[in-house]
Tab-separated table of C-alpha atoms in Angstrom:
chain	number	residue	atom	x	y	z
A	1314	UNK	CA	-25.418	-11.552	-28.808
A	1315	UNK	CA	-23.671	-13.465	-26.084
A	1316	UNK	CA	-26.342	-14.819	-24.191
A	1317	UNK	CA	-24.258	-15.994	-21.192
A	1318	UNK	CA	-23.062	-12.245	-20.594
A	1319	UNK	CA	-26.748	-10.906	-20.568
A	1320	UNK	CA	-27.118	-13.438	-17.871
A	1321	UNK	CA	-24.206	-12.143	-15.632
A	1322	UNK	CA	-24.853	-8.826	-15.979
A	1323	UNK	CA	-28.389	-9.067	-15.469
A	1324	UNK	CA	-28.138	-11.144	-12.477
A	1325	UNK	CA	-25.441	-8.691	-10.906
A	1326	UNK	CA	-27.871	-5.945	-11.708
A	1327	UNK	CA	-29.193	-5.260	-8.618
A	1328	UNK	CA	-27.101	-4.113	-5.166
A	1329	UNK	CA	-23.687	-6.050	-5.064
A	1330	UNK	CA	-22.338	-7.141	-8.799
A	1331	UNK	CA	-18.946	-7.879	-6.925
A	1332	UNK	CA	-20.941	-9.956	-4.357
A	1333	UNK	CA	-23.041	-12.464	-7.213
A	1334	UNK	CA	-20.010	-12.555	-8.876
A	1335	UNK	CA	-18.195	-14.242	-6.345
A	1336	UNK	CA	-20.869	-16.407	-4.847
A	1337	UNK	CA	-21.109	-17.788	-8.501
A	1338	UNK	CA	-17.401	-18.415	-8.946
A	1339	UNK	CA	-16.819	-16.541	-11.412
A	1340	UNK	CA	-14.555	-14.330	-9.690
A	1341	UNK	CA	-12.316	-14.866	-6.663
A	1342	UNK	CA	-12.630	-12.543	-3.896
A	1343	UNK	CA	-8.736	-11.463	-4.267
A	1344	UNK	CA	-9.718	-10.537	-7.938
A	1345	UNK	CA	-12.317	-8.755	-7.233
A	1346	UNK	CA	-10.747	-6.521	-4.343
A	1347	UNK	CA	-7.867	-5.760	-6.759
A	1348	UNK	CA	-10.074	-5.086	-9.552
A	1349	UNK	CA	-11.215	-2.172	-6.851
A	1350	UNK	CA	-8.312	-0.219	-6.375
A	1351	UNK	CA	-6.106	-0.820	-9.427
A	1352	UNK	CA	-7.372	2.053	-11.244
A	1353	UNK	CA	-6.166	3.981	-7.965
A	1354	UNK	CA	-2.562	2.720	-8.716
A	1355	UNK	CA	-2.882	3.749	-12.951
A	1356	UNK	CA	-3.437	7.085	-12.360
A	1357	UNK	CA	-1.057	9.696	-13.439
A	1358	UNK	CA	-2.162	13.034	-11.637
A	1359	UNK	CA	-3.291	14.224	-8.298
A	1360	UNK	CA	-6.507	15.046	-9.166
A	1361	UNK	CA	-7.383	11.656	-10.601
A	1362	UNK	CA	-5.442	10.101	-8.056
A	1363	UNK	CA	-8.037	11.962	-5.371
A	1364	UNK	CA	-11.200	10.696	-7.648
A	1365	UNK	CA	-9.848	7.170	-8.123
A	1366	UNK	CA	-9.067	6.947	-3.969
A	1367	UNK	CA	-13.236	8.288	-3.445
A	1368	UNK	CA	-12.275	11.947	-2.323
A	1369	UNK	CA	-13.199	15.591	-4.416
A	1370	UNK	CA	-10.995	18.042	-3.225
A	1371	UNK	CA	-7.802	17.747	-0.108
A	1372	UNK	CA	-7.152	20.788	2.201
A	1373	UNK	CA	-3.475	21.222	2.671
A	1374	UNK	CA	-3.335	20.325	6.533
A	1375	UNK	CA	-0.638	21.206	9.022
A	1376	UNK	CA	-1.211	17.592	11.317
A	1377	UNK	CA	0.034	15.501	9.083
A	1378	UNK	CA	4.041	14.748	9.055
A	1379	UNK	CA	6.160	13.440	6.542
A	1380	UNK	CA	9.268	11.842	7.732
A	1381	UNK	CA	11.632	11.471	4.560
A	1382	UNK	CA	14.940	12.714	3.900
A	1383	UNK	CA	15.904	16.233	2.283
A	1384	UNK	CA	18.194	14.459	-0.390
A	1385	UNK	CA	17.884	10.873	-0.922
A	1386	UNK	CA	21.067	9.536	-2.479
A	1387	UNK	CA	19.011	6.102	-3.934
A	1388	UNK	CA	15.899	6.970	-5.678
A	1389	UNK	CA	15.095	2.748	-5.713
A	1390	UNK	CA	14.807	3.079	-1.364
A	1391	UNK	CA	13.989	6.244	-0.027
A	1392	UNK	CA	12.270	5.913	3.529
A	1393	UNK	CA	8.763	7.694	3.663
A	1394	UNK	CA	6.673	7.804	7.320
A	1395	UNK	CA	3.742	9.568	7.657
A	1396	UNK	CA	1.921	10.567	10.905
A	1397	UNK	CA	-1.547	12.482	11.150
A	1398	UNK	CA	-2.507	14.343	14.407
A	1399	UNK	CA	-6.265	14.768	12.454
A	1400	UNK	CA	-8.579	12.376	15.011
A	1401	UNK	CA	-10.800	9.839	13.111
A	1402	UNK	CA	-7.457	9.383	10.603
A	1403	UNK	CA	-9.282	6.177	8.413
A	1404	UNK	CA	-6.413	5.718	5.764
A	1405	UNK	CA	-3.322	7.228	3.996
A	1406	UNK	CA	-1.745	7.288	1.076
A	1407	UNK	CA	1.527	8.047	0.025
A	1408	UNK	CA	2.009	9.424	-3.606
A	1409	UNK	CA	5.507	10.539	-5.376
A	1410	UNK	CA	4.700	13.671	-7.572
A	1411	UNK	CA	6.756	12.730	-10.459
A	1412	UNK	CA	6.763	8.874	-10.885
A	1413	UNK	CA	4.704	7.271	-13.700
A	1414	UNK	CA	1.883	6.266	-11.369
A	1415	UNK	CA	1.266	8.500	-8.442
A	1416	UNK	CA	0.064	6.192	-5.809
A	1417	UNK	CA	2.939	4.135	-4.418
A	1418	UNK	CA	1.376	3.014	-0.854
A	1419	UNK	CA	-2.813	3.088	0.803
A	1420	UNK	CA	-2.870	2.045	3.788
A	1421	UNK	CA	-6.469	1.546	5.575
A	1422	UNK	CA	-6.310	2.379	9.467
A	1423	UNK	CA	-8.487	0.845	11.916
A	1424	UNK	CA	-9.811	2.248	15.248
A	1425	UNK	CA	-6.841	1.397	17.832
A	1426	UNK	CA	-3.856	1.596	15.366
A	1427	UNK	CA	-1.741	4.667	15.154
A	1428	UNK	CA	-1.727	6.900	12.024
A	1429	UNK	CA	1.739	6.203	11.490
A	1430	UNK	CA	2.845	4.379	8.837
A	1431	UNK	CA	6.663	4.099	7.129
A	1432	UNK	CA	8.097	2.300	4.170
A	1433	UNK	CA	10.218	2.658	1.256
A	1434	UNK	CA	9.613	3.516	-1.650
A	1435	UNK	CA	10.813	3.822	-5.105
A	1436	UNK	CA	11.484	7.633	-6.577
A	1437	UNK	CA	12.130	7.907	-10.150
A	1438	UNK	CA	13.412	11.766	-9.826
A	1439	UNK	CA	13.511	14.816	-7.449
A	1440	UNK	CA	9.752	15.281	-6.645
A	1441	UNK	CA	6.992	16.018	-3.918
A	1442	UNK	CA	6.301	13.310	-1.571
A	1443	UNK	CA	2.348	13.412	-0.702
A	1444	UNK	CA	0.535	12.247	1.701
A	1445	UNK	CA	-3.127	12.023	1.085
A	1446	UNK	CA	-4.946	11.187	4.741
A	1447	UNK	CA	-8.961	10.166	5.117
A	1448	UNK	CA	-9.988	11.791	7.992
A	1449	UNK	CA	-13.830	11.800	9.318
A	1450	UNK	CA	-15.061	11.448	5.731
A	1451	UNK	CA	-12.805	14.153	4.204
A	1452	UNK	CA	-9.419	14.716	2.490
A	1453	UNK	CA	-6.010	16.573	3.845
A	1454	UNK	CA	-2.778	16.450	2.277
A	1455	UNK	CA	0.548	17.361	2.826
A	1456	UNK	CA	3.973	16.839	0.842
A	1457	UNK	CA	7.600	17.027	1.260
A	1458	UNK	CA	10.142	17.657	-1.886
A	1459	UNK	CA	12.803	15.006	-1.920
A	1460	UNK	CA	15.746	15.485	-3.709
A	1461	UNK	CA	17.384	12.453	-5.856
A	1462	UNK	CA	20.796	12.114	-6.810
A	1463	UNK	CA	20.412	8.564	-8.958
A	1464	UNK	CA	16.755	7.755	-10.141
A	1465	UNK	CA	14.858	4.569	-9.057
A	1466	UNK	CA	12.955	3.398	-11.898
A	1467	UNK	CA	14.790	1.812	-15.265
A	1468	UNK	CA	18.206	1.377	-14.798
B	42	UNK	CA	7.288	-19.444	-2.168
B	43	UNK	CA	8.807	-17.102	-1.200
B	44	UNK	CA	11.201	-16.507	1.362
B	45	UNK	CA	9.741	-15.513	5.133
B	46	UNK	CA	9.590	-12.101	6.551
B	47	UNK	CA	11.504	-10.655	9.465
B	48	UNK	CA	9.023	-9.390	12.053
B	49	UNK	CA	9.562	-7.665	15.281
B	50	UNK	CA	6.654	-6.577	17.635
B	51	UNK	CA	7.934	-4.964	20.559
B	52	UNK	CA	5.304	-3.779	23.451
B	53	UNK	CA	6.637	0.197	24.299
B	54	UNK	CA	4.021	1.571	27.129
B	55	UNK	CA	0.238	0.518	26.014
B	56	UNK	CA	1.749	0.520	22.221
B	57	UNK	CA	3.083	-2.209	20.646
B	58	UNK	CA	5.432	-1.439	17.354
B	59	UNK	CA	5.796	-3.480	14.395
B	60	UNK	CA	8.697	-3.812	11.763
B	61	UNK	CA	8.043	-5.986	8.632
B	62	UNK	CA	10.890	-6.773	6.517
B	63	UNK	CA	9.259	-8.767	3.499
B	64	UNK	CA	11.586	-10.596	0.759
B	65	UNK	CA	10.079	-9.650	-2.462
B	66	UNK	CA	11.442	-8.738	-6.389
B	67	UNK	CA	9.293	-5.758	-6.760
B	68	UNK	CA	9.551	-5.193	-10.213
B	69	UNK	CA	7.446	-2.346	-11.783
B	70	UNK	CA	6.931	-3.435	-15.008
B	71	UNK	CA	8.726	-0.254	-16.107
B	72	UNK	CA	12.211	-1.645	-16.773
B	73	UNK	CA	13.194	-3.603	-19.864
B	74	UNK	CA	15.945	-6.660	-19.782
B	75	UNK	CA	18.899	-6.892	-22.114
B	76	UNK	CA	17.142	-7.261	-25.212
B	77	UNK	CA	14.796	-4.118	-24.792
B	78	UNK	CA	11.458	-6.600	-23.408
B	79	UNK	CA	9.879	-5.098	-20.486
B	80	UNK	CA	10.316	-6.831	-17.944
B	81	UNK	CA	6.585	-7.764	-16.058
B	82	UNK	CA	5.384	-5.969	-13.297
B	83	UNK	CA	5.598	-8.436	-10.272
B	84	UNK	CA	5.047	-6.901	-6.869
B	85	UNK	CA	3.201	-7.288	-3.472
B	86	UNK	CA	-0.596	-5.743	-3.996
B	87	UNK	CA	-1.835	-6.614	-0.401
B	88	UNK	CA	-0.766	-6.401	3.299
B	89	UNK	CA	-2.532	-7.130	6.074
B	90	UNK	CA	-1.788	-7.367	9.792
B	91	UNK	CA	-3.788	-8.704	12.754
B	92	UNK	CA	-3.195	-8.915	16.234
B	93	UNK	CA	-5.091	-12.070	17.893
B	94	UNK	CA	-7.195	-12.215	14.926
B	95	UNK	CA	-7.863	-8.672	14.848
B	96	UNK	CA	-7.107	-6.601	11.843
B	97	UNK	CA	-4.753	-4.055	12.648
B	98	UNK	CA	-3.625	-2.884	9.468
B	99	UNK	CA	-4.536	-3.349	5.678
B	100	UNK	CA	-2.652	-1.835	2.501
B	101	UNK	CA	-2.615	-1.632	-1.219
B	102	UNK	CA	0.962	-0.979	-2.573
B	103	UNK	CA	1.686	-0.572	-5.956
B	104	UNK	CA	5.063	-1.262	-7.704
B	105	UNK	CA	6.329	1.888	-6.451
B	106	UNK	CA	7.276	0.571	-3.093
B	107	UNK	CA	10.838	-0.500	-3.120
B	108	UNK	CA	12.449	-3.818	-3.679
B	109	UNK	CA	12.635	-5.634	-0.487
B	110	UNK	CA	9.939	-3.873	1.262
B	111	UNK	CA	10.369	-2.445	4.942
B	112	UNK	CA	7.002	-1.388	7.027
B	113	UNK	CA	6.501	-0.158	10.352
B	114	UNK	CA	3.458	0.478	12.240
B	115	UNK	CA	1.739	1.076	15.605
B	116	UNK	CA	-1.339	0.018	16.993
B	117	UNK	CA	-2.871	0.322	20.299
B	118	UNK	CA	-4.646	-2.545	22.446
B	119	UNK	CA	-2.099	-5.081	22.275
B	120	UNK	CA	-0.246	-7.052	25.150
B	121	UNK	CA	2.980	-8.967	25.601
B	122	UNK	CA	2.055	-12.848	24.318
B	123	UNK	CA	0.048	-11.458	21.235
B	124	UNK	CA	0.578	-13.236	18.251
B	125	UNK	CA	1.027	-10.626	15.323
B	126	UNK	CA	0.230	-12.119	11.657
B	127	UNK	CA	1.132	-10.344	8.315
B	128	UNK	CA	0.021	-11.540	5.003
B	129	UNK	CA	1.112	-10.361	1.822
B	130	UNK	CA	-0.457	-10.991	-1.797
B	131	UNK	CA	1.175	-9.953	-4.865
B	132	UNK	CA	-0.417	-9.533	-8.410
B	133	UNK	CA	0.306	-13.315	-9.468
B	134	UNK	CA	-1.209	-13.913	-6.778
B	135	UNK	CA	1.406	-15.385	-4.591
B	136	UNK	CA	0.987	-15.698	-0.567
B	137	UNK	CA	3.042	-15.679	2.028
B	138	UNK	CA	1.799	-15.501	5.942
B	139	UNK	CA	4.822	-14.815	9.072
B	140	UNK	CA	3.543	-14.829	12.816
B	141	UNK	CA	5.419	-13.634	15.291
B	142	UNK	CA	4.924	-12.987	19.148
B	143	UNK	CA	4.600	-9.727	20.504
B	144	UNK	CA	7.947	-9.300	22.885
């Protein structure tokens, strides 16, 4: 048996694993945040997407916007913005139906900034752009079907 | 490192917007070179923003986002002087900080 893991994972038994991990070096704090939300990024379905991100179940909601073209002539930079209207909006996430991995962007909203986020992002074919928003504890989502002429991933 | 971002911050009523343009590969480990090896994913994981030391904004990206990657935002609370400060990590761990007065 490898005594040194017992060790670790008996001393990170208790409330914060992450947190003795750190303190003992083993693990830098940029490690151990990624380590938190890379499943979020491997996940290959809505659903699990959802689960990974902490949320059950997203009503479809009419506050959020999606601002992205109808046909997008460059799969590799198609500009996404999403606003929310819900109040208490805590974080969105963008997510491209069809790519490999859903999740493309989270982004974590603080009291005092605006729910409105854009970027670009990569589309490998025509698909649904979703938006996942955190509002007040619970899930909404909304999507948009983009049209792409020349795919961004490979090539 | 890598090169620096373009940042505007530009105070519009009791809003101030920001535009990031950050300088970076973006490859999603999906794509495969000349001789059929894939080529490694190598992309920007983190973003955060702060205003005076306050964070405004935090994300998680994954290789999805495009090459060269734009963001906008808008927060409320800030004035004309601010000093607005984006960092960005990406999965080899590479940093790269831009300040840049709010106008």
């Amino acid at each position: 048996m490898n005594h040194r893991r017992r060790k670790a994972l008996q001393t990170g038994a208790g409330l914060g694993t992450l947190g003795a991990l750190i303190a003992a070096g083993l693990i830098s704090p940029g490690d151990a945040l990624a380590q938190d939300w890379k499943a979020a990024f491997e996940t290959r379905s809505l659903q699990d997407t959802l689960k990974a991100l902490g949320g059950t179940t997203a009503a479809e909601s009419k506050d959020i916007t999606i601002t992205a073209p109808d046909i997008a002539e460059n799969g590799a930079v198609v500009p996404v913005a999403v606003a929310s209207a819900i109040p208490k909006t805590e974080s969105i996430a963008i997510l491209i139906d069809k790519n490999p991995n859903l999740l493309a962007a989270s982004f974590m909203i603080p009291a005092g900034t605006d729910p409105n986020v854009g970027t670009r992002v990569k589309m490998g074919q025509t698909s649904n752009v979703v938006a996942l928003v955190k509002a007040d504890g619970k899930y909404f989502m909304a999507s948009k079907e983009v049209k792409v002429t020349l795919g961004g991933c490979g090539g | 490192m890598a090169d620096p971002m373009k940042i505007r911050a530009t105070l519009q009523g009791d809003t101030v917007e920001v535009r990031v343009l950050m300088q970076h590969e973006m490859e999603t480990g999906q794509r495969k070179d000349a001789a059929g090896k894939t080529i490694p994913a190598w992309h920007i994981q983190q973003v955060t923003a702060t205003n005076n030391g306050k964070p405004v904004l935090s994300a998680q990206w994954g290789p999805a986002v495009s090459k060269n990657p734009f963001l906008s935002f808008k927060f409320k609370g800030g004035a004309k002087g601010d000093k607005v400060q984006i960092t960005w990590t990406d999965n080899k761990g590479e940093k790269r900080t831009d300040e840049v007065v709010v106008s």
